[in-house]
Tab-separated table of C-alpha atoms in Angstrom:
chain	number	residue	atom	x	y	z
A	201	MET	CA	33.157	9.289	-17.010
A	202	LYS	CA	29.405	8.816	-17.258
A	203	LEU	CA	26.524	9.407	-14.931
A	204	GLU	CA	25.202	5.875	-14.272
A	205	VAL	CA	21.572	5.379	-13.328
A	206	LEU	CA	20.117	2.050	-12.208
A	207	TYR	CA	16.359	1.718	-12.729
A	208	ARG	CA	14.313	-1.502	-12.689
A	209	GLY	CA	17.404	-3.680	-13.174
A	210	LYS	CA	18.760	-1.717	-16.168
A	211	THR	CA	21.641	0.771	-16.242
A	212	TYR	CA	21.235	4.052	-18.127
A	213	ARG	CA	24.217	6.343	-18.879
A	214	PHE	CA	24.276	10.115	-19.295
A	215	ASP	CA	27.077	12.599	-20.058
A	216	GLU	CA	25.810	15.824	-18.559
A	217	ARG	CA	25.453	17.337	-15.102
A	218	MET	CA	21.793	18.069	-14.359
A	219	SER	CA	19.215	18.354	-11.604
A	220	ALA	CA	17.629	15.186	-10.220
A	221	LEU	CA	14.290	16.432	-11.554
A	222	LYS	CA	15.669	16.851	-15.070
A	223	LEU	CA	17.156	13.352	-14.933
A	224	VAL	CA	13.809	11.835	-13.986
A	225	ARG	CA	12.020	13.706	-16.780
A	226	LEU	CA	14.726	12.738	-19.281
A	227	MET	CA	13.973	9.107	-18.431
A	228	GLY	CA	10.312	9.719	-19.266
A	229	LEU	CA	9.218	9.444	-15.637
A	230	SER	CA	7.244	11.661	-13.294
A	231	TRP	CA	8.858	12.917	-10.068
A	232	GLU	CA	5.941	11.598	-8.021
A	233	GLU	CA	6.377	7.981	-9.201
A	234	VAL	CA	10.010	7.556	-8.131
A	235	LEU	CA	12.634	8.268	-5.491
A	236	VAL	CA	16.175	9.195	-6.570
A	237	LEU	CA	19.022	7.942	-4.380
A	238	ARG	CA	22.762	8.597	-4.256
A	239	GLU	CA	24.753	6.461	-1.818
A	240	GLY	CA	21.529	5.511	-0.059
A	241	ARG	CA	20.462	9.135	0.477
A	242	ILE	CA	17.244	10.482	-1.080
A	243	LEU	CA	17.759	13.502	-3.346
A	244	THR	CA	15.430	16.485	-3.599
A	245	GLU	CA	14.448	17.672	-7.055
A	246	ASP	CA	16.879	20.621	-7.106
A	247	GLU	CA	19.999	18.575	-6.230
A	248	MET	CA	22.542	18.137	-9.022
A	249	VAL	CA	23.712	14.760	-10.299
A	250	ASN	CA	27.102	14.582	-12.003
A	251	PRO	CA	29.137	12.413	-14.386
A	252	GLY	CA	30.829	9.812	-12.170
A	253	ASP	CA	27.822	9.516	-9.824
A	254	SER	CA	26.033	6.200	-9.314
A	255	ILE	CA	22.331	6.904	-8.964
A	256	ARG	CA	19.494	4.521	-8.140
A	257	VAL	CA	15.968	5.392	-9.217
A	258	VAL	CA	13.353	3.477	-7.231
A	259	ALA	CA	9.803	3.081	-8.545
A	260	VAL	CA	7.213	3.696	-5.835
A	261	VAL	CA	4.061	2.680	-7.709
A	262	SER	CA	2.794	-0.678	-6.524
A	263	GLY	CA	0.316	-3.201	-7.801
A	264	GLY	CA	-2.248	-4.709	-5.534
B	222	MET	CA	16.403	22.920	-0.052
B	223	LYS	CA	16.284	23.133	3.761
B	224	CYS	CA	14.301	21.246	6.405
B	225	ARG	CA	11.578	23.539	7.690
B	226	VAL	CA	12.004	22.220	11.250
B	227	CYS	CA	15.777	22.315	11.794
B	228	GLY	CA	17.207	24.116	8.735
B	229	SER	CA	19.518	21.239	7.768
B	230	LYS	CA	19.602	19.742	4.277
B	231	ALA	CA	16.167	18.438	3.236
B	232	ALA	CA	15.717	14.814	2.118
B	233	ILE	CA	12.183	15.138	0.791
B	234	LYS	CA	9.719	17.789	-0.243
B	235	LEU	CA	6.048	17.050	0.433
B	236	ARG	CA	4.558	19.217	-2.304
B	237	GLU	CA	0.971	18.707	-1.158
B	238	HIS	CA	1.895	20.188	2.230
B	239	ASN	CA	4.462	22.679	0.845
B	240	LEU	CA	6.850	21.157	3.378
B	241	SER	CA	10.521	20.159	3.070
B	242	LEU	CA	12.000	17.893	5.739
B	243	CYS	CA	15.314	16.242	6.600
B	244	GLU	CA	15.441	12.471	7.166
B	245	GLU	CA	14.923	12.662	10.926
B	246	HIS	CA	12.006	15.082	10.768
B	247	PHE	CA	10.364	13.258	7.864
B	248	LEU	CA	10.314	10.012	9.894
B	249	ALA	CA	8.840	11.912	12.856
B	250	TRP	CA	6.261	13.490	10.515
B	251	MET	CA	5.208	10.009	9.287
B	252	ARG	CA	4.705	8.787	12.855
B	253	ARG	CA	2.542	11.818	13.665
B	254	ARG	CA	0.652	11.467	10.385
B	255	VAL	CA	-0.312	7.858	11.047
B	256	ALA	CA	-1.160	8.493	14.706
B	257	SER	CA	-3.410	11.417	13.737
B	258	THR	CA	-5.122	9.404	10.954
B	259	ILE	CA	-5.906	6.618	13.440
B	260	GLY	CA	-7.351	9.188	15.829
B	261	LYS	CA	-9.179	11.275	13.219
B	262	TYR	CA	-11.137	8.311	11.873
B	263	ARG	CA	-11.443	6.593	15.295
B	264	MET	CA	-9.837	3.390	13.968
B	265	PHE	CA	-8.666	1.798	17.216
B	266	GLY	CA	-7.381	2.652	20.653
B	267	ARG	CA	-4.316	1.987	22.791
B	268	GLY	CA	-5.557	-1.375	24.109
B	269	SER	CA	-6.747	-2.712	20.753
B	270	LYS	CA	-5.310	-5.888	19.251
B	271	VAL	CA	-4.431	-5.150	15.626
B	272	LEU	CA	-3.984	-7.796	12.932
B	273	VAL	CA	-1.667	-6.258	10.327
B	274	ALA	CA	-1.946	-7.703	6.815
B	275	VAL	CA	1.642	-7.850	5.555
B	276	SER	CA	2.534	-8.602	1.946
B	277	GLY	CA	6.234	-7.749	2.153
B	278	GLY	CA	5.817	-4.590	0.070
B	279	LYS	CA	6.676	-1.066	1.173
B	280	ASP	CA	3.206	-0.072	2.384
B	281	SER	CA	2.460	-3.008	4.655
B	282	LEU	CA	5.972	-3.177	6.136
B	283	ALA	CA	5.941	0.590	6.761
B	284	LEU	CA	2.530	0.189	8.410
B	285	TRP	CA	3.674	-2.636	10.676
B	286	ASP	CA	6.829	-0.747	11.637
B	287	LEU	CA	4.842	2.422	12.383
B	288	LEU	CA	2.098	0.686	14.393
B	289	SER	CA	4.533	-1.313	16.510
B	290	GLY	CA	6.671	1.823	16.944
B	291	LEU	CA	3.607	3.736	18.135
B	292	GLY	CA	3.099	1.067	20.798
B	293	TYR	CA	0.126	-0.854	19.408
B	294	SER	CA	-0.242	-4.573	20.078
B	295	THR	CA	0.113	-6.215	16.662
B	296	LEU	CA	0.094	-9.630	15.031
B	297	GLY	CA	1.304	-9.834	11.419
B	298	LEU	CA	-0.517	-11.988	8.869
B	299	HIS	CA	1.152	-12.958	5.601
B	300	VAL	CA	-0.760	-14.959	2.981
B	301	ASP	CA	1.603	-16.940	0.723
B	302	LEU	CA	-0.354	-17.110	-2.537
B	303	GLY	CA	2.088	-19.380	-4.363
B	304	ILE	CA	2.795	-16.957	-7.226
B	305	GLY	CA	6.215	-18.383	-8.114
B	306	GLU	CA	9.376	-16.513	-7.119
B	307	TYR	CA	7.367	-13.347	-6.400
B	308	SER	CA	5.521	-14.999	-3.504
B	309	ALA	CA	8.669	-16.771	-2.284
B	310	LEU	CA	10.551	-13.443	-2.138
B	311	SER	CA	7.604	-11.674	-0.476
B	312	ARG	CA	7.437	-14.311	2.238
B	313	ARG	CA	11.198	-14.270	2.855
B	314	LYS	CA	11.258	-10.481	3.241
B	315	THR	CA	8.215	-10.481	5.513
B	316	GLU	CA	9.690	-13.192	7.741
B	317	ALA	CA	13.069	-11.415	7.820
B	318	PHE	CA	11.395	-8.132	8.832
B	319	ALA	CA	9.372	-9.790	11.605
B	320	ALA	CA	12.487	-11.555	12.940
B	321	SER	CA	14.565	-8.354	12.843
B	322	ARG	CA	11.936	-6.438	14.854
B	323	GLY	CA	10.949	-9.319	17.163
B	324	LEU	CA	7.341	-9.143	15.931
B	325	GLU	CA	4.887	-12.047	15.887
B	326	LEU	CA	3.969	-13.262	12.398
B	327	LEU	CA	1.450	-15.833	11.208
B	328	VAL	CA	1.836	-17.251	7.686
B	329	ILE	CA	-1.046	-18.788	5.745
B	330	ASP	CA	0.385	-20.989	2.984
B	331	VAL	CA	-2.371	-21.345	0.392
B	332	ARG	CA	-0.709	-24.222	-1.456
B	333	ALA	CA	-0.147	-26.181	1.756
B	334	LEU	CA	-3.770	-25.666	2.835
B	335	HIS	CA	-5.547	-26.154	-0.491
B	336	GLY	CA	-3.128	-28.251	-2.556
B	337	GLU	CA	-2.711	-25.620	-5.256
B	338	SER	CA	-1.615	-22.020	-5.671
B	339	VAL	CA	-3.885	-19.068	-6.499
B	340	PRO	CA	-2.893	-19.043	-10.221
B	341	GLU	CA	-3.361	-22.829	-10.458
B	342	ARG	CA	-6.811	-22.665	-8.880
B	343	ALA	CA	-7.798	-19.625	-10.996
B	344	ARG	CA	-7.011	-21.555	-14.183
B	345	ARG	CA	-9.600	-24.185	-13.181
B	346	GLY	CA	-12.298	-21.749	-11.994
B	347	SER	CA	-14.286	-18.760	-13.169
B	348	ARG	CA	-12.386	-16.052	-11.242
B	349	SER	CA	-9.308	-14.258	-12.558
B	350	VAL	CA	-6.037	-14.569	-10.623
B	351	CYS	CA	-6.423	-11.007	-9.250
B	352	SER	CA	-10.020	-11.572	-8.172
B	353	LEU	CA	-9.186	-14.880	-6.446
B	354	CYS	CA	-6.105	-13.335	-4.825
B	355	GLY	CA	-8.159	-10.463	-3.356
B	356	LEU	CA	-10.935	-12.786	-2.180
B	357	THR	CA	-8.433	-15.177	-0.558
B	358	LYS	CA	-6.525	-12.427	1.262
B	359	ARG	CA	-9.720	-10.737	2.539
B	360	TYR	CA	-11.115	-14.077	3.730
B	361	TYR	CA	-8.036	-15.058	5.711
B	362	MET	CA	-7.597	-11.576	7.180
B	363	ASN	CA	-11.095	-11.688	8.630
B	364	ARG	CA	-11.020	-15.361	9.605
B	365	VAL	CA	-7.646	-15.155	11.362
B	366	ALA	CA	-8.761	-11.953	13.136
B	367	CYS	CA	-11.825	-13.829	14.436
B	368	GLU	CA	-9.885	-16.935	15.459
B	369	LYS	CA	-7.128	-14.975	17.194
B	370	GLY	CA	-9.501	-12.588	18.977
B	371	MET	CA	-8.161	-9.498	17.229
B	372	ASP	CA	-10.183	-6.262	17.308
B	373	VAL	CA	-9.360	-4.882	13.890
B	374	VAL	CA	-7.613	-5.737	10.618
B	375	ALA	CA	-5.197	-3.041	9.416
B	376	THR	CA	-4.079	-2.939	5.781
B	377	GLY	CA	-1.416	-0.847	4.045
B	378	HIS	CA	-3.707	0.839	1.496
B	379	ASN	CA	-2.259	4.261	0.695
B	380	LEU	CA	-3.660	7.509	-0.698
B	381	ASP	CA	-2.728	6.502	-4.266
B	382	ASP	CA	-4.547	3.154	-3.939
B	383	LEU	CA	-7.636	4.798	-2.485
B	384	THR	CA	-7.884	7.698	-4.941
B	385	SER	CA	-7.369	5.455	-7.990
B	386	ALA	CA	-10.028	3.046	-6.677
B	387	LEU	CA	-12.339	5.990	-6.006
B	388	LEU	CA	-11.840	7.267	-9.548
B	389	SER	CA	-12.505	3.799	-10.968
B	390	ASN	CA	-15.690	3.428	-8.914
B	391	LEU	CA	-16.889	6.883	-9.973
B	392	PHE	CA	-16.236	6.134	-13.644
B	393	ARG	CA	-18.537	3.111	-13.297
B	394	TRP	CA	-20.930	4.679	-10.722
B	395	ASP	CA	-20.362	1.564	-8.642
B	396	LEU	CA	-22.414	2.650	-5.623
B	397	GLU	CA	-21.713	-0.470	-3.563
B	398	HIS	CA	-17.954	0.049	-3.733
B	399	LEU	CA	-18.296	3.835	-3.440
B	400	ALA	CA	-19.935	3.255	-0.056
B	401	LYS	CA	-17.026	1.024	1.049
B	402	GLY	CA	-13.977	3.163	0.240
B	403	LEU	CA	-13.734	4.627	3.740
B	404	PRO	CA	-10.534	4.567	5.822
B	405	TYR	CA	-12.364	2.701	8.564
B	406	LEU	CA	-15.211	0.195	8.338
B	407	PRO	CA	-16.763	-0.843	11.662
B	408	PRO	CA	-17.322	-4.479	12.629
B	409	SER	CA	-20.585	-6.185	11.713
B	410	GLY	CA	-21.723	-8.789	14.204
B	411	GLU	CA	-19.268	-11.243	15.749
B	412	ARG	CA	-17.711	-12.509	12.536
B	413	VAL	CA	-16.992	-9.457	10.421
B	414	LYS	CA	-14.081	-7.613	11.997
B	415	ALA	CA	-13.434	-3.873	11.718
B	416	ARG	CA	-11.088	-2.865	8.901
B	417	ALA	CA	-8.714	0.096	9.092
B	418	LYS	CA	-6.371	1.816	6.642
B	419	PRO	CA	-4.003	3.886	8.807
B	420	LEU	CA	-1.906	4.934	5.749
B	421	ALA	CA	-4.968	6.337	3.967
B	422	LEU	CA	-3.543	9.864	4.000
B	423	CYS	CA	0.057	8.859	3.138
B	424	THR	CA	1.212	8.601	-0.476
B	425	GLU	CA	3.095	5.596	-1.765
B	426	ARG	CA	6.103	7.863	-2.335
B	427	GLN	CA	6.085	8.757	1.363
B	428	ASN	CA	5.763	5.089	2.356
B	429	ALA	CA	8.679	4.078	0.117
B	430	ALA	CA	10.795	6.930	1.520
B	431	TYR	CA	9.890	5.830	5.054
B	432	CYS	CA	11.107	2.277	4.311
B	433	LEU	CA	14.332	3.400	2.632
B	434	LEU	CA	15.191	5.776	5.475
B	435	SER	CA	14.269	3.207	8.143
B	436	GLY	CA	16.352	0.417	6.601
B	437	ILE	CA	13.296	-1.708	5.799
B	438	ASP	CA	14.096	-4.217	3.051
B	439	TYR	CA	10.860	-4.546	1.078
B	440	VAL	CA	9.851	-6.263	-2.180
B	441	GLU	CA	10.406	-3.741	-4.974
B	442	GLU	CA	9.285	-6.119	-7.715
B	443	GLU	CA	5.690	-6.018	-8.840
B	444	CYS	CA	3.327	-8.976	-8.893
B	445	PRO	CA	3.640	-10.452	-12.418
B	446	TYR	CA	-0.148	-10.420	-12.738
B	447	SER	CA	-0.460	-6.648	-12.121
B	448	GLU	CA	1.308	-5.682	-15.360
B	449	GLY	CA	-0.962	-3.545	-17.541
B	450	ALA	CA	-3.715	-3.484	-14.894
B	451	THR	CA	-6.294	-0.699	-15.272
B	452	PHE	CA	-5.794	0.631	-11.755
B	453	LEU	CA	-2.112	1.299	-12.546
B	454	GLU	CA	-3.287	3.492	-15.447
B	455	LEU	CA	-5.686	5.276	-13.091
B	456	LYS	CA	-2.837	5.895	-10.657
B	457	GLY	CA	-1.110	7.617	-13.573
B	458	VAL	CA	-4.181	9.812	-14.125
B	459	MET	CA	-4.203	10.817	-10.454
B	460	ARG	CA	-0.458	11.502	-10.595
B	461	MET	CA	-0.975	13.877	-13.528
B	462	ALA	CA	-3.719	15.707	-11.633
B	463	GLU	CA	-1.407	15.944	-8.610
B	464	GLU	CA	1.440	17.386	-10.681
B	465	ILE	CA	-0.870	20.069	-12.093
B	466	SER	CA	-2.261	20.926	-8.673
B	467	PRO	CA	-0.428	19.546	-5.603
B	468	GLY	CA	-2.850	18.348	-2.939
B	469	THR	CA	-5.461	17.090	-5.429
B	470	LYS	CA	-5.294	13.482	-4.178
B	471	LEU	CA	-5.656	14.526	-0.556
B	472	ARG	CA	-8.590	16.873	-1.291
B	473	PHE	CA	-10.266	14.252	-3.501
B	474	TYR	CA	-10.092	11.540	-0.840
B	475	THR	CA	-10.870	13.571	2.294
B	476	GLY	CA	-13.778	15.210	0.436
B	477	TYR	CA	-15.052	11.760	-0.480
B	478	VAL	CA	-14.874	10.614	3.159
B	479	GLN	CA	-16.991	13.619	4.199
B	480	ASN	CA	-19.592	12.805	1.534
B	481	ALA	CA	-19.462	8.976	1.453
B	482	HIS	CA	-22.797	8.760	3.300
B	483	LEU	CA	-24.435	9.907	0.050
B	484	PHE	CA	-23.650	6.475	-1.388
B	485	GLY	CA	-25.486	4.551	1.342
B	486	ARG	CA	-24.387	2.183	4.074
B	487	PRO	CA	-20.863	0.709	3.753
B	488	PHE	CA	-22.125	-2.884	3.535
B	489	ASP	CA	-25.169	-5.067	3.923
B	490	GLU	CA	-25.547	-7.294	6.936
B	491	GLU	CA	-24.432	-10.813	6.104
B	492	LYS	CA	-26.958	-12.755	8.156
B	493	GLU	CA	-26.267	-16.356	7.170
B	494	LEU	CA	-23.257	-18.497	7.986
B	495	CYS	CA	-21.467	-20.537	5.325
B	496	ASP	CA	-22.450	-24.216	5.505
B	497	LEU	CA	-18.798	-25.257	5.024
B	498	CYS	CA	-16.626	-22.827	6.972
B	499	GLY	CA	-19.086	-21.023	9.253
B	500	MET	CA	-18.018	-17.545	8.166
B	501	PRO	CA	-20.676	-14.934	7.235
B	502	THR	CA	-22.279	-15.046	3.814
B	503	TYR	CA	-25.279	-13.603	1.991
B	504	VAL	CA	-26.557	-16.988	0.840
B	505	GLY	CA	-25.716	-20.627	1.656
B	506	ARG	CA	-22.049	-21.045	0.817
B	507	CYS	CA	-19.551	-18.176	1.015
B	508	ALA	CA	-17.653	-16.907	-2.043
B	509	PHE	CA	-14.358	-18.242	-0.676
B	510	CYS	CA	-15.644	-21.802	-0.244
B	511	ARG	CA	-17.333	-21.692	-3.672
B	512	ALA	CA	-14.016	-20.624	-5.206
B	513	TRP	CA	-11.754	-23.064	-3.351
B	514	ARG	CA	-13.955	-26.013	-2.453
B	515	GLY	CA	-16.521	-26.012	-5.259
């Protein structure tokens, strides 16, 4: 089972258990530019995400 | 990570305040934050009539929800710019939000009023799409506020918008815009309404979290014309500074507000009235009428 991450309409898959902060950095993003959600709940940076989880990463930077 | 108020599981850590909060106490913190910003910068009072500019994005919908929740008398204004599916989606989400909260909304449909959309008009004129979009929104915000007898126009500009604009203006030593970056600009005469930015001290991350936790369905997609825009790069610069030293954005902006008088008065008096629309202008015909009516 994979850790599935939906971000800007694309799905990314990971094998390992890691912190939400590590996941965001692995995706080349900064913690301050996104929110990480699991089942509609916002995760703090120290919370662990696991294979089998469905995660949504929401960009918070807006245009004009 | 625990909520500092109640000790339950935290939903968000506000690094710049060294504060972790659960969902309930974060939402309460946002309400207090906006109420105190309105008071701190003397934006408007309990009896004021507030025109809220609503795009359908996270900032403006959070603002409208917060202001109405705080008990202010509001009227929403949405300007449909005719930018394809992006504008159609923005309008649908704004109308759905207003209906779900029982709030009054006025929609200005640019294509219906002028026969063409902002991108179509921009192709035939000298202004870029972004410049014409900004001009059109500012014009209708002020004009509708005048026509509807509103006291102030409130916009959803957040701390990230304001610090990236400040940085851009400093890079260019643009004194005119440096004088105008304040969270509140007072009215000028009868036809230039006061402008307020009640989310000036809230980050866009906080505004997005507020919407997600409040069940507000906002437009996540970006305007197709904002891709690669310089101010998005400058937001990235500010984000890097914030990561190195949490609180940088807040210190940068509040320090600017304390020192903004060094850059002169916020705006010149616009003494003439446009010969076509009757709104204030520096000379003869206003920029909006020149852009849309030739």
